[in-house]
Tab-separated table of C-alpha atoms and ligand atoms in Angstrom:
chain	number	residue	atom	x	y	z
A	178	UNK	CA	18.665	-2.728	15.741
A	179	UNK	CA	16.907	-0.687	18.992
A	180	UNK	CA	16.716	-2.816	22.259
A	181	UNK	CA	13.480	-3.755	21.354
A	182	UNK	CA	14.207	-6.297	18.625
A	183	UNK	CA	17.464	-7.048	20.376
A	184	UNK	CA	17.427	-10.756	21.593
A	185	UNK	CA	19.654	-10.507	24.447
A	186	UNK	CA	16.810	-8.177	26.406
A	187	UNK	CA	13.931	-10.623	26.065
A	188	UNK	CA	17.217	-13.443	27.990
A	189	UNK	CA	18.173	-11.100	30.543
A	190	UNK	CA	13.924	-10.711	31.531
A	191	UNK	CA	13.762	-14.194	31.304
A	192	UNK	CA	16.643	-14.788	33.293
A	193	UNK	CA	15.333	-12.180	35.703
A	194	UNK	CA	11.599	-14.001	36.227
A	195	UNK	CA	13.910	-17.232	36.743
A	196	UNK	CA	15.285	-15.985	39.480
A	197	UNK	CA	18.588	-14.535	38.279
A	198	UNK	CA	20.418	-11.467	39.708
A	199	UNK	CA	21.824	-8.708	37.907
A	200	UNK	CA	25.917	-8.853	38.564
A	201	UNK	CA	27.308	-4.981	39.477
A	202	UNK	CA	29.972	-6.343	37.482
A	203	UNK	CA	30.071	-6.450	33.254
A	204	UNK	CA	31.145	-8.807	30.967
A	205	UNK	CA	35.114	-8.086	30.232
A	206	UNK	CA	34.180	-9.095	26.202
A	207	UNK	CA	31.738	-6.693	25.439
A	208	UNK	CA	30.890	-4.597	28.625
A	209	UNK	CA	26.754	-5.763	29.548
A	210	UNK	CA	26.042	-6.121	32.832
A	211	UNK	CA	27.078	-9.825	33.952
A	212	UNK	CA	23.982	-12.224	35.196
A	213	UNK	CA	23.819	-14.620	38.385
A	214	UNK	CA	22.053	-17.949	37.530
A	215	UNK	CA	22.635	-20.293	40.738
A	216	UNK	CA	26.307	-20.699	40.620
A	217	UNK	CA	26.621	-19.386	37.202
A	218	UNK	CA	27.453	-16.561	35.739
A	219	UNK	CA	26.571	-15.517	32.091
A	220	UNK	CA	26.691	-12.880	29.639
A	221	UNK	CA	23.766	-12.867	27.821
A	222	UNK	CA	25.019	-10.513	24.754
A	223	UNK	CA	28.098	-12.804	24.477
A	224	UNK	CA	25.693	-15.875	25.319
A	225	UNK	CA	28.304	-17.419	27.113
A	226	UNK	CA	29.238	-18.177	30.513
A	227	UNK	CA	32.190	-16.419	32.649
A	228	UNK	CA	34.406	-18.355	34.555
A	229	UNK	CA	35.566	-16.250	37.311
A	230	UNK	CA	37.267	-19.405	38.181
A	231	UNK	CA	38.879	-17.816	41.393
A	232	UNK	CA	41.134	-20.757	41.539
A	233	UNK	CA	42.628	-20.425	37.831
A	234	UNK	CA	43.020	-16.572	38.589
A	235	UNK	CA	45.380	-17.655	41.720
A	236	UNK	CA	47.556	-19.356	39.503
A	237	UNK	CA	47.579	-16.862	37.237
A	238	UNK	CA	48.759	-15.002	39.742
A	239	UNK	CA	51.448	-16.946	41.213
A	240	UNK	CA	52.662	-17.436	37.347
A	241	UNK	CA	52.634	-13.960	37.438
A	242	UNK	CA	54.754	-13.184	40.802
A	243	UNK	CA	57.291	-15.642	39.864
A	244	UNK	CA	57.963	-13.597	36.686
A	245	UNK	CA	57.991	-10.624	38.170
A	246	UNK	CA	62.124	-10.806	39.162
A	247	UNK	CA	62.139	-11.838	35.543
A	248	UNK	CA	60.442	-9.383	34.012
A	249	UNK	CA	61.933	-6.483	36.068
A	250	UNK	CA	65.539	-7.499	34.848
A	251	UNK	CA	64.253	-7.403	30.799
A	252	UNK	CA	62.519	-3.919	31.453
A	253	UNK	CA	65.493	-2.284	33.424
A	254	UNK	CA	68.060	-4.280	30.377
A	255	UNK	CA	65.985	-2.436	27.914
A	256	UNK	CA	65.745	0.574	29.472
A	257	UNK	CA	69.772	0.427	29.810
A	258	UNK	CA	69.959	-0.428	26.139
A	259	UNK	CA	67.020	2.403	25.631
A	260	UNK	CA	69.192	4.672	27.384
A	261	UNK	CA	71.589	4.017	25.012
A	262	UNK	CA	69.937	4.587	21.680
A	263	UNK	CA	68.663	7.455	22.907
A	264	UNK	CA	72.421	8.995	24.012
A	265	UNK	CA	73.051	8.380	20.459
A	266	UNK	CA	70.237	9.624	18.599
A	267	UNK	CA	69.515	13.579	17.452
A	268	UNK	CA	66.530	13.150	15.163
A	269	UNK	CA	63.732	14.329	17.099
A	270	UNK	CA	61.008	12.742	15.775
A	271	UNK	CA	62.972	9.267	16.350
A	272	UNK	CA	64.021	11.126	19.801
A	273	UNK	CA	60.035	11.546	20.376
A	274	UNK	CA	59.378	8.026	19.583
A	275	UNK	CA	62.024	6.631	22.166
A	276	UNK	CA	61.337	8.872	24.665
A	277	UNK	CA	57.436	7.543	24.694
A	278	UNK	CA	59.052	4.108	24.458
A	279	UNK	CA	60.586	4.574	27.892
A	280	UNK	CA	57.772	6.062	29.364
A	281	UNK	CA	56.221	3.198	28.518
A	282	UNK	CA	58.409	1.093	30.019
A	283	UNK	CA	58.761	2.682	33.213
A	284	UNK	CA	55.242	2.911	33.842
A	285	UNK	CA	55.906	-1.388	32.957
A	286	UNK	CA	58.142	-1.339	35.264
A	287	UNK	CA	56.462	0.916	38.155
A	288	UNK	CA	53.294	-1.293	37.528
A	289	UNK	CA	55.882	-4.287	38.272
A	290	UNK	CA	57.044	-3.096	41.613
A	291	UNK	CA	53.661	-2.203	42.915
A	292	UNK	CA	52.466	-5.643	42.300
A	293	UNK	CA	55.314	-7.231	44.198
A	294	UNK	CA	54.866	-5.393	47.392
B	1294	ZN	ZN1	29.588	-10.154	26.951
């Protein structure tokens, strides 16, 4: 399928000669450029609208702040136990494995402390 005989172009010029803005942003599904209608704001591949719903992302957020103590003690209990395993093990392939497993989880945790400050 070229652009041509793809649907979603002859939308967005529609959209466009009704008055619609073209979003710097892109949809987070698939990655076209977003669409302002009014107070709306639609992906035209997806055919859908997106809720940027600041107010649900705020909560989100404050879910997400209160879990941070949380989520801090699980990482830094793993990593102990992580430690652990580790100490223990000699195969280097598993070695390899555990040692990208940590990385992983201190770049968790790292994330975690940047996004309490
Ligand atoms: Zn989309």
């Amino acid at each position: 399928m070229n652009d041509k005989d793809d649907p979603s172009v002859k939308r967005m010029a529609d959209l466009l000669r009704q008055g619609a803005t073209m979003l710097a942003d892109a949809c987070p599904q698939c990655g076209s450029p977003l669409f302002k209608v009014k107070d709306d704001i639609y992906c035209i591949k997806c055919d859908r609208r997106i809720v940027y719903a600041n107010s649900e992302e705020e909560v989100e957020a404050e879910a997400v702040k209160t879990l941070i103590p949380e989520l801090r003690v699980t990482l830094i209990n793993k990593l102990k136990a992580l430690n652990e395993v580790v100490d223990n093990e000699t195969d280097t392939e598993a070695l390899t494995k555990l040692a990208n497993l940590m990385v992983l989880l201190l770049q968790a945790l790292h994330k975690l402390e940047n996004m309490g400050t």
